[in-house]
Short mmCIF file of C-alpha atoms in Angstrom, two decimals:
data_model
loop_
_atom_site.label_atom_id
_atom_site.label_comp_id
_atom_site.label_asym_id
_atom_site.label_seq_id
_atom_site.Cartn_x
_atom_site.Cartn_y
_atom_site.Cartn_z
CA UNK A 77 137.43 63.01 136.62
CA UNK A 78 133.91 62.43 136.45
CA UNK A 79 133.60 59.24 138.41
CA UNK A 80 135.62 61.01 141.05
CA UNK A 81 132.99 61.40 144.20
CA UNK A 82 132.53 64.82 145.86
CA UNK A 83 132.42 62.68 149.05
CA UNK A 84 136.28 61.72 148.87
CA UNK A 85 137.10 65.40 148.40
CA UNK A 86 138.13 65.76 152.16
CA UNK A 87 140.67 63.43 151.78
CA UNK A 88 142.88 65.68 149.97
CA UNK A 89 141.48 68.86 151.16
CA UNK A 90 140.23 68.51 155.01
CA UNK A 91 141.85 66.95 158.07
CA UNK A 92 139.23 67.55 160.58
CA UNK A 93 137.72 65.34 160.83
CA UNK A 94 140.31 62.34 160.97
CA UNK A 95 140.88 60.78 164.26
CA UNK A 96 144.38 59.49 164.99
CA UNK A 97 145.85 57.14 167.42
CA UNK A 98 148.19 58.68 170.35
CA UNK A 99 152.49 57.45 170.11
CA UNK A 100 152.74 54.85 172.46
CA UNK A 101 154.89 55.29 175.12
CA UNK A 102 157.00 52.64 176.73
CA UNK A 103 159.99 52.49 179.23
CA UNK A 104 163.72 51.99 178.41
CA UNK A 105 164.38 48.75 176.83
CA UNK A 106 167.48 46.88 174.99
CA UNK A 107 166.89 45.42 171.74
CA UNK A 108 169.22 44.45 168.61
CA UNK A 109 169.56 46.26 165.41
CA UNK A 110 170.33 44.66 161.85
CA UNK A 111 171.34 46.72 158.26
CA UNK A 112 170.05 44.11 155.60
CA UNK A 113 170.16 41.29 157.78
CA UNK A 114 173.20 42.03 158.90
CA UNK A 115 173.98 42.20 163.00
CA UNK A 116 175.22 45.45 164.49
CA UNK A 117 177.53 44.38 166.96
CA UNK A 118 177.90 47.16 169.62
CA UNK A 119 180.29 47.03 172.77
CA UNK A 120 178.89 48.55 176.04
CA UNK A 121 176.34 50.45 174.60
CA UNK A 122 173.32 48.82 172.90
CA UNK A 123 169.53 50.69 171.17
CA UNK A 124 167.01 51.43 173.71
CA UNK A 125 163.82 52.90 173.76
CA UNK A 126 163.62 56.38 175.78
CA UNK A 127 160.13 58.09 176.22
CA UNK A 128 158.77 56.11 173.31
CA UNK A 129 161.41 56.93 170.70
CA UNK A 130 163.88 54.34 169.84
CA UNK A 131 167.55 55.17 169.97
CA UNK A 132 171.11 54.16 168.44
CA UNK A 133 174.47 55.01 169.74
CA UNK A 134 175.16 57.36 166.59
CA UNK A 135 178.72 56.49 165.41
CA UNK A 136 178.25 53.00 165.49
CA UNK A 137 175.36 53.02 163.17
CA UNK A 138 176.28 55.22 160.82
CA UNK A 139 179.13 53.45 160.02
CA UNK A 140 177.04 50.14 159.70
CA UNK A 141 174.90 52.16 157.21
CA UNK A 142 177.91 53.35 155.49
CA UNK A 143 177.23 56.83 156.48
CA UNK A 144 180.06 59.23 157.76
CA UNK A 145 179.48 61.32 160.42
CA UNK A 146 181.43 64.46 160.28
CA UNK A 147 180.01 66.40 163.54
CA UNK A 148 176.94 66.77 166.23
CA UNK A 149 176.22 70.23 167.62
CA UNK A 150 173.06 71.29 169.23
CA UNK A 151 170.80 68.71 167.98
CA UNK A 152 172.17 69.14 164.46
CA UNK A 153 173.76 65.67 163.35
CA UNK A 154 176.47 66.49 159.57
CA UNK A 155 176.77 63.75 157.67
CA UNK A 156 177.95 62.87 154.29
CA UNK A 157 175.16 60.69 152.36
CA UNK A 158 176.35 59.23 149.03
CA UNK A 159 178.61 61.83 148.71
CA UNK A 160 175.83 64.49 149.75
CA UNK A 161 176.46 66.85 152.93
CA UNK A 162 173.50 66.70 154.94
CA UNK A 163 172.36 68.13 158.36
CA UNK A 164 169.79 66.45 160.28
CA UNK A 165 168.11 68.03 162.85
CA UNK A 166 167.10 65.94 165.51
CA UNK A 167 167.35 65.01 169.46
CA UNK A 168 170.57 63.26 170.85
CA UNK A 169 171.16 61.85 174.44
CA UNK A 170 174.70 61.45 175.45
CA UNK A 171 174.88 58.24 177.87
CA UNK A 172 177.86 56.39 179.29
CA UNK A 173 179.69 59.78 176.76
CA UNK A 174 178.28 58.05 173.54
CA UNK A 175 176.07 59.69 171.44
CA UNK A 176 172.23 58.62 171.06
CA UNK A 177 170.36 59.59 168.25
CA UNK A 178 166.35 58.70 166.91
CA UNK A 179 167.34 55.46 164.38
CA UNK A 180 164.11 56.77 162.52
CA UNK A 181 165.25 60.44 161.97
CA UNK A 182 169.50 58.51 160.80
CA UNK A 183 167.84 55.91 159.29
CA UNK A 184 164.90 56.66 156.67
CA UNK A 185 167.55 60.05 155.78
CA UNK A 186 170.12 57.37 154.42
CA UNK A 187 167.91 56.05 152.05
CA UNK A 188 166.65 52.61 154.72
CA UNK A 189 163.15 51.14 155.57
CA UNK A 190 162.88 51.06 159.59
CA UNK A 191 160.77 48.15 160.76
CA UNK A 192 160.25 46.70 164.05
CA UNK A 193 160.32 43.23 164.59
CA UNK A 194 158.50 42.23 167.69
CA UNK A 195 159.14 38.68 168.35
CA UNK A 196 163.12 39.20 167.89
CA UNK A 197 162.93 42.59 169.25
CA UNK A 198 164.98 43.75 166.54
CA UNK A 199 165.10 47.07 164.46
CA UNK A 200 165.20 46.18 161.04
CA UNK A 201 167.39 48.79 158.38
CA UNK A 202 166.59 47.61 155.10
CA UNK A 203 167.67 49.26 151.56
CA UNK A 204 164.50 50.57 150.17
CA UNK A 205 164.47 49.53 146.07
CA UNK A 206 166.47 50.15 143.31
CA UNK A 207 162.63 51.74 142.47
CA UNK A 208 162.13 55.52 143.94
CA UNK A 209 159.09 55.85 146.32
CA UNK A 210 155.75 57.15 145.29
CA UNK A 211 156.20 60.75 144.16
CA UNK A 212 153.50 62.39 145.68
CA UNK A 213 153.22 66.57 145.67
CA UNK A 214 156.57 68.59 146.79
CA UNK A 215 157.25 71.93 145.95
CA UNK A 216 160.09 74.39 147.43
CA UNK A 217 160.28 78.48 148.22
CA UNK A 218 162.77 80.39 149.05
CA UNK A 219 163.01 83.73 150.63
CA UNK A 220 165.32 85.85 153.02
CA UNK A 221 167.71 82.76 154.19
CA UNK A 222 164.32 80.68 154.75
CA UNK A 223 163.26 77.59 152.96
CA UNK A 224 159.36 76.34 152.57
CA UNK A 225 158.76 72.77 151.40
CA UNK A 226 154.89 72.30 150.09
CA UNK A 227 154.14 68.78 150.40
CA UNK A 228 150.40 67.81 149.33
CA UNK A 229 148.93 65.22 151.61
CA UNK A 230 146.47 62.29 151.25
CA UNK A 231 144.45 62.30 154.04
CA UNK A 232 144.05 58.37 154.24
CA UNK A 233 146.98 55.87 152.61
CA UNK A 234 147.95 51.97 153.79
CA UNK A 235 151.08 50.46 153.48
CA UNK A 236 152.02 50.59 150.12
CA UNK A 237 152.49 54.30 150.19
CA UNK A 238 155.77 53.75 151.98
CA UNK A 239 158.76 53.83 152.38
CA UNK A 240 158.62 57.45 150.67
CA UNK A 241 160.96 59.02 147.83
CA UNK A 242 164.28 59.98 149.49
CA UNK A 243 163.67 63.54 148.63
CA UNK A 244 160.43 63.71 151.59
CA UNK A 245 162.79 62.27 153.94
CA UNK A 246 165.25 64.79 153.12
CA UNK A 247 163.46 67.51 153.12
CA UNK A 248 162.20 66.27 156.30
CA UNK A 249 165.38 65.76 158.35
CA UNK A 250 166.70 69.54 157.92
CA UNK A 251 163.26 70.88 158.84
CA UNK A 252 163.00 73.21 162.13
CA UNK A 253 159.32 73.22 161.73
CA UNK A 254 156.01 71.22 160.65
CA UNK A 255 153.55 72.90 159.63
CA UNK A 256 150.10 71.13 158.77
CA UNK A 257 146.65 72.19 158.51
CA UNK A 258 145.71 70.63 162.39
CA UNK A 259 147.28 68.77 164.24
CA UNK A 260 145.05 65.44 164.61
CA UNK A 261 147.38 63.80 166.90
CA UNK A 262 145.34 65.72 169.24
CA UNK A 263 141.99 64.09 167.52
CA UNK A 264 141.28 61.63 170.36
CA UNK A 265 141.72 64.90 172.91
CA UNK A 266 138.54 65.53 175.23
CA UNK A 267 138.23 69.26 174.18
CA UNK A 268 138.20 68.20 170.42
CA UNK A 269 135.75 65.34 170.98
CA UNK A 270 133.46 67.96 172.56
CA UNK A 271 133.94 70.39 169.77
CA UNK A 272 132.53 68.12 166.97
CA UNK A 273 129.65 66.90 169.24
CA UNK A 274 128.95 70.81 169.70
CA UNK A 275 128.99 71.36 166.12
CA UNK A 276 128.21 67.98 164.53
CA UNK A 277 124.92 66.83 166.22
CA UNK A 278 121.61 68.46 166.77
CA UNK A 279 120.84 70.29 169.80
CA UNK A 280 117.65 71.11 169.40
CA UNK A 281 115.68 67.71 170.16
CA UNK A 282 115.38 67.20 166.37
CA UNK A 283 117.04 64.31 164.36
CA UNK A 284 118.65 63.44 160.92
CA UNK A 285 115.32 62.22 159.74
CA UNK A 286 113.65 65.74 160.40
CA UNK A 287 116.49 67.30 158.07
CA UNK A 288 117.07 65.08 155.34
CA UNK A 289 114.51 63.67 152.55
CA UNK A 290 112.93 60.60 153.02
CA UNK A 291 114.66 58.94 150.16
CA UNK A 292 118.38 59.98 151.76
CA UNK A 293 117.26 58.12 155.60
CA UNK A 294 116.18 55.55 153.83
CA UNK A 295 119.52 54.68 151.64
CA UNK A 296 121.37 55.79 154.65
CA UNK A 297 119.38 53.22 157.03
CA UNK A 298 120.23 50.23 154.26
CA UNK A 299 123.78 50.89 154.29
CA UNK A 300 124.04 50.83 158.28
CA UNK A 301 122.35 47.72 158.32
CA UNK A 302 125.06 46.45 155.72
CA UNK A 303 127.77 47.30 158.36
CA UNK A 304 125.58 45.72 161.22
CA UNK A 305 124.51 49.01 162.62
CA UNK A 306 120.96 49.86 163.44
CA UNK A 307 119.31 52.38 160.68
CA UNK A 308 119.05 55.17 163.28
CA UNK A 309 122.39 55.04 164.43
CA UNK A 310 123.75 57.93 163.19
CA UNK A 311 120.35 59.90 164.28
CA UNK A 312 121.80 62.13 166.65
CA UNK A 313 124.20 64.01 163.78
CA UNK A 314 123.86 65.96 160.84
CA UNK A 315 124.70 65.37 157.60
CA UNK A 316 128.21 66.23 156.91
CA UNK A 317 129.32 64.00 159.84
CA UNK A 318 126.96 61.40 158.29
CA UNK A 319 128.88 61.64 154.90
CA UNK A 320 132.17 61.34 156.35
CA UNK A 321 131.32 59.06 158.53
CA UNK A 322 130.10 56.80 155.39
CA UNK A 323 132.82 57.91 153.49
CA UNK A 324 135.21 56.31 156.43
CA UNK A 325 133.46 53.08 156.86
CA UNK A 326 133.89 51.86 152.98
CA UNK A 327 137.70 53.60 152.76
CA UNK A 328 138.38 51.98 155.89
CA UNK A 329 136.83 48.54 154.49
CA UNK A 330 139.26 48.72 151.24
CA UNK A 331 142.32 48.85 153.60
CA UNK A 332 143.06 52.85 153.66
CA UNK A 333 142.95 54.67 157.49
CA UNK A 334 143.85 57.81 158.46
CA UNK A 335 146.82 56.24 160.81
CA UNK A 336 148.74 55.77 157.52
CA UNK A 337 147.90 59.30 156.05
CA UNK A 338 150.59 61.83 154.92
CA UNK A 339 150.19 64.39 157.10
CA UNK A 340 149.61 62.16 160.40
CA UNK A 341 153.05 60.11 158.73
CA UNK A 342 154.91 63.36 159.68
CA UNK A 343 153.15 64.57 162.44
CA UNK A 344 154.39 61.28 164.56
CA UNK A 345 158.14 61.82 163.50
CA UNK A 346 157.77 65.21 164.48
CA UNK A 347 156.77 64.50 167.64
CA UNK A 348 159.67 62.00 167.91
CA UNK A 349 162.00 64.88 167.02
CA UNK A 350 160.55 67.17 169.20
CA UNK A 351 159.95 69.14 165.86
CA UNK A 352 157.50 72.37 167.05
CA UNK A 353 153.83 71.64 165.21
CA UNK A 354 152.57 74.41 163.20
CA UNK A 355 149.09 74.93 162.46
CA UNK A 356 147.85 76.52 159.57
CA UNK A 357 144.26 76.02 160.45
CA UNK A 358 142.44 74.96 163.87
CA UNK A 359 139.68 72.19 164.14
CA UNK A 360 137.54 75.54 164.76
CA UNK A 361 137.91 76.36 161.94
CA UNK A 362 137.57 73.63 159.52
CA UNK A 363 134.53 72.36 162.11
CA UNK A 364 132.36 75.95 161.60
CA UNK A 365 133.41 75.22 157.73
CA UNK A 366 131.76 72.13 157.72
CA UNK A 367 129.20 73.30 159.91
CA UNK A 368 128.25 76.33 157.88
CA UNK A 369 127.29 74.72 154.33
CA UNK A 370 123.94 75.21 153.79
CA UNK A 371 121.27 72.41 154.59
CA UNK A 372 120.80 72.05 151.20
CA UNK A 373 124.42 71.37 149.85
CA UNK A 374 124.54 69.18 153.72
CA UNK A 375 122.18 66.44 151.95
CA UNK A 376 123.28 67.15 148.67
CA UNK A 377 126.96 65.90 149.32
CA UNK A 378 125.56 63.01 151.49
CA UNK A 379 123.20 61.80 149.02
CA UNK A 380 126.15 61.78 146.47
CA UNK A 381 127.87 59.63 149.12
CA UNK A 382 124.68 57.73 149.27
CA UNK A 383 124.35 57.06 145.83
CA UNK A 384 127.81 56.03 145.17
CA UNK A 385 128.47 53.70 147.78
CA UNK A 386 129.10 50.94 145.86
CA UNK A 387 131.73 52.45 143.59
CA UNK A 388 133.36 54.59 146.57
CA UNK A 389 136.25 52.19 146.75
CA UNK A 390 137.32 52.71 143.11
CA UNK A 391 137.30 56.53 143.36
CA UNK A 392 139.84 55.94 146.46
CA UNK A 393 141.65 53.93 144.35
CA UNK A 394 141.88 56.19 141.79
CA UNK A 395 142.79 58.74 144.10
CA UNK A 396 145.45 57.02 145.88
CA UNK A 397 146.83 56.30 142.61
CA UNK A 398 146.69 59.99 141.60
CA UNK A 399 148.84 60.58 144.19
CA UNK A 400 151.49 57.87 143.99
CA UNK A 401 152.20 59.01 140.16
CA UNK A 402 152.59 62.99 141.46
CA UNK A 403 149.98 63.44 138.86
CA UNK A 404 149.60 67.30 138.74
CA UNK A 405 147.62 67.46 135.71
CA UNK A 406 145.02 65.12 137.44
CA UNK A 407 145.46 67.13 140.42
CA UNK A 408 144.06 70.63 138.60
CA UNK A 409 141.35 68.48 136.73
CA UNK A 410 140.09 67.61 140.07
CA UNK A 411 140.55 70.83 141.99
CA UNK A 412 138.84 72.60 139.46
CA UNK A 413 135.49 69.94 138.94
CA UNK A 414 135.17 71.26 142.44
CA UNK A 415 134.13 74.83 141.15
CA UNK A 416 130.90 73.49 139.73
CA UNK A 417 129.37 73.93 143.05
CA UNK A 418 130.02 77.90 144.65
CA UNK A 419 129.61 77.40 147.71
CA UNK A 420 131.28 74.89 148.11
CA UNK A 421 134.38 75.61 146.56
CA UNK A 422 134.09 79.21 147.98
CA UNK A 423 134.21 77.15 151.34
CA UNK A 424 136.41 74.21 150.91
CA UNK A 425 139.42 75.78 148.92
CA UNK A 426 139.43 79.25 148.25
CA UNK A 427 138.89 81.00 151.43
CA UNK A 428 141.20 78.57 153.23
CA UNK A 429 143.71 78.65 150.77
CA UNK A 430 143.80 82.90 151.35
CA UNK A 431 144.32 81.86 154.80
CA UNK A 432 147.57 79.01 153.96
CA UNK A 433 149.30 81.48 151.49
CA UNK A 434 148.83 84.18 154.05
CA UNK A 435 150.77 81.90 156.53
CA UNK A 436 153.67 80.64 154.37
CA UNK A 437 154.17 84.56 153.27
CA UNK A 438 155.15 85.14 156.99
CA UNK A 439 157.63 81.90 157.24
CA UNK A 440 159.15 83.09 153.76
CA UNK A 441 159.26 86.95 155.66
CA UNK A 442 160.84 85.54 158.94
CA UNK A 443 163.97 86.13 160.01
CA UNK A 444 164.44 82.82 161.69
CA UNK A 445 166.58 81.45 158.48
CA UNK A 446 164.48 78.31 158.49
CA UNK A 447 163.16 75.51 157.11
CA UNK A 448 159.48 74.61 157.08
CA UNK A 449 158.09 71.80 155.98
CA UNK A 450 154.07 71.92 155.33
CA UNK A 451 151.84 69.14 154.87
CA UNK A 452 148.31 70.16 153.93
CA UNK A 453 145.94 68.23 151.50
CA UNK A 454 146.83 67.96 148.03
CA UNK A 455 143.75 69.64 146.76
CA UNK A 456 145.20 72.69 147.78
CA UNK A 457 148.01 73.47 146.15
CA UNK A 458 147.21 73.95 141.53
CA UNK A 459 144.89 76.07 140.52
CA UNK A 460 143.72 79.74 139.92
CA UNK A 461 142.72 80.13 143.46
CA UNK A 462 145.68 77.45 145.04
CA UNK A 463 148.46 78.11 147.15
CA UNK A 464 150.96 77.93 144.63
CA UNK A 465 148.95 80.67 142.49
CA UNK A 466 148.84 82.84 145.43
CA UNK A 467 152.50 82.73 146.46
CA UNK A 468 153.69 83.32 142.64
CA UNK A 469 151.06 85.75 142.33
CA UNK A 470 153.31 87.46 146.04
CA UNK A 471 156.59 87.37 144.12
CA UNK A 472 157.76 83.95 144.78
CA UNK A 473 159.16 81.45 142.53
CA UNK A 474 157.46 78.11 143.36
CA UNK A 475 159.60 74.78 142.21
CA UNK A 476 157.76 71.18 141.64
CA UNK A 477 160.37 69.07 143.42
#
């Protein structure tokens, strides 16, 4: 856990400061559909794409997937799955009487890869593996007819992190609600833009170079110039937008974005669903966090940063890995190298994990008889001070799923 660089730590703890790209949105279009390579052949009505979400007539391909579909009601689509009863909540659109339905939401919940072929303009359903998915973080709660899935995310993943183990997808179909720590589809937003200028540069005619040691501007200025940016580019900002910003640029060159991350993975089907978006947090929030670490620990984390460039991309490997394996007892050994620094640990985990617990304690206390699924970073979760810890410690029994 040693080699494991403070700088990386938002990307299993803090979403803030991850900008996302907005759904695209296109007008109704007809395209094919194939289940292994195998044409659907439909009569009359064909897939289309409706306010950016691509639909199926429902019966049709169900039955091509070897689902059965025993009854839609509401939004609520029963089907029997390998033998397993299942309800998937999702949007339907009745046209020409036949029953439309999100070939994501029916497709990825009967165990198939959904890919888009352009050229053909075909939707691809292909098996996933005899080999389960990544196993990433999952835990369950129950209380008073309401059901809490705990999903850890990784803030930053690529392609090989999908398709996911059937039992995220799952989980995922019955849920009534998201909940994540902020929603960063809304990254790219004017009002969110302004925020982290507001609280991420200096607005007091002073620069980086008045507030950091000579020694940090200068390491800073030769990695810039490494990614063809001028030394002073970054002038106008303080430090812990510098170190993520760093942080971003070598992730970013090993092939990991935030566009692929866990929590922005579900935030997207959500908002094909039409799933409501809980926040647990606000970019407030986690901004004035960032914002209120003391100058000193401010150059101390970016110098770390600094120092370890060159061996950045192996931590991320080694985190990415950590998460593929659902390693829990590398997990705790990293949450807890974070408590060698106070305040920062004070900051980072254990006053905002007071404020997650608090918020899952009133889903598990409504009386909606629901199902939530949360995605928040990984780092949150094991621990004395994590979530887990903090529910148990309310009376809950907490199960690794």
């Amino acid at each position: 856990m040693k080699h494991w660089k403070r700088s990386l730590l938002s990307l299993i703890i803090s979403a803030g400061m991850l900008v996302s790209a907005a759904p695209a949105w296109a007008a109704p279009q007809q395209m094919a559909l194939k289940v292994n390579n195998q044409n659907v052949e439909f009569t009359m009505n064909v897939p289309i794409v409706d306010q950016g979400t691509t639909m199926v007539p429902l019966r049709t391909t169900l039955e091509a997937m070897n689902v059965k579909l025993t009854g839609v009601q509401d939004g609520n689509i029963s089907v029997v799955i390998n033998g397993k009863k299942i309800t998937l909540k999702s949007k339907t659109k009745q046209i020409n009487g036949v029953t439309y339905a999100p070939i994501r939401i029916v497709g990825e919940a009967a165990g198939y890869e959904v890919r888009w072929d352009q050229k053909s303009r075909t939707v691809l359903l292909l098996s996933k593996s005899v080999k389960e998915g990544a196993r990433g973080f999952m835990w369950e709660v129950k209380n008073n007819g309401n059901t809490v899935y705990l999903v850890g995310s990784i803030h930053i993943a690529d392609d090989s992190f999908y398709p996911l183990r059937s039992a995220f997808e799952e989980a995922f179909a019955e849920a009534d609600y998201l909940g994540v720590e902020i929603d960063i589809s809304k990254a790219a937003d004017k009002e969110q833009q302004q925020l982290i200028m507001n609280k991420g540069t200096y607005q007091d005619g002073t620069t980086l170079k008045d507030h950091v040691s000579k020694d940090t501007y200068a390491k800073l200025g030769e990695i810039l110039k490494q990614y063809e940016m001028q030394p002073n580019a970054l002038d106008a900002f303080k430090p812990w937008v510098v170190e993520t910003t760093i942080s971003s640029l070598k992730s970013m060159a090993a092939g990991y974005k935030a566009e692929a991350g866990i929590d922005l993975y579900f935030i997207q089907k959500a908002i094909e669903r039409k799933l409501p978006v809980l926040e647990l947090e606000s970019y407030q929030s986690q901004l004035s966090m960032f914002d209120g670490f003391s100058k000193e620990l401010q150059e101390k984390n970016l110098k770390s940063t600094l120092d370890n460039f060159d061996t950045l991309d192996d931590s991320v490997g080694q985190l990415t890995d950590m998460w593929k394996s659902g390693n829990d007892q590398l997990l705790l050994e990293f949450t807890n190298s974070m408590a060698v620094d106070p305040e920062y640990n004070k900051a980072m985990l254990i006053d905002r994990n007071l404020g997650m617990a608090d918020k899952i304690d009133g889903y598990l206390k409504s009386d909606k008889k629901a199902e939530y699924f949360i995605v928040v970073g990984a780092g949150h979760y094991l621990g004395e001070h994590g979530v887990i810890k903090l529910l148990e410690d309310k009376g809950y029994a907490v199960v690794r799923k």
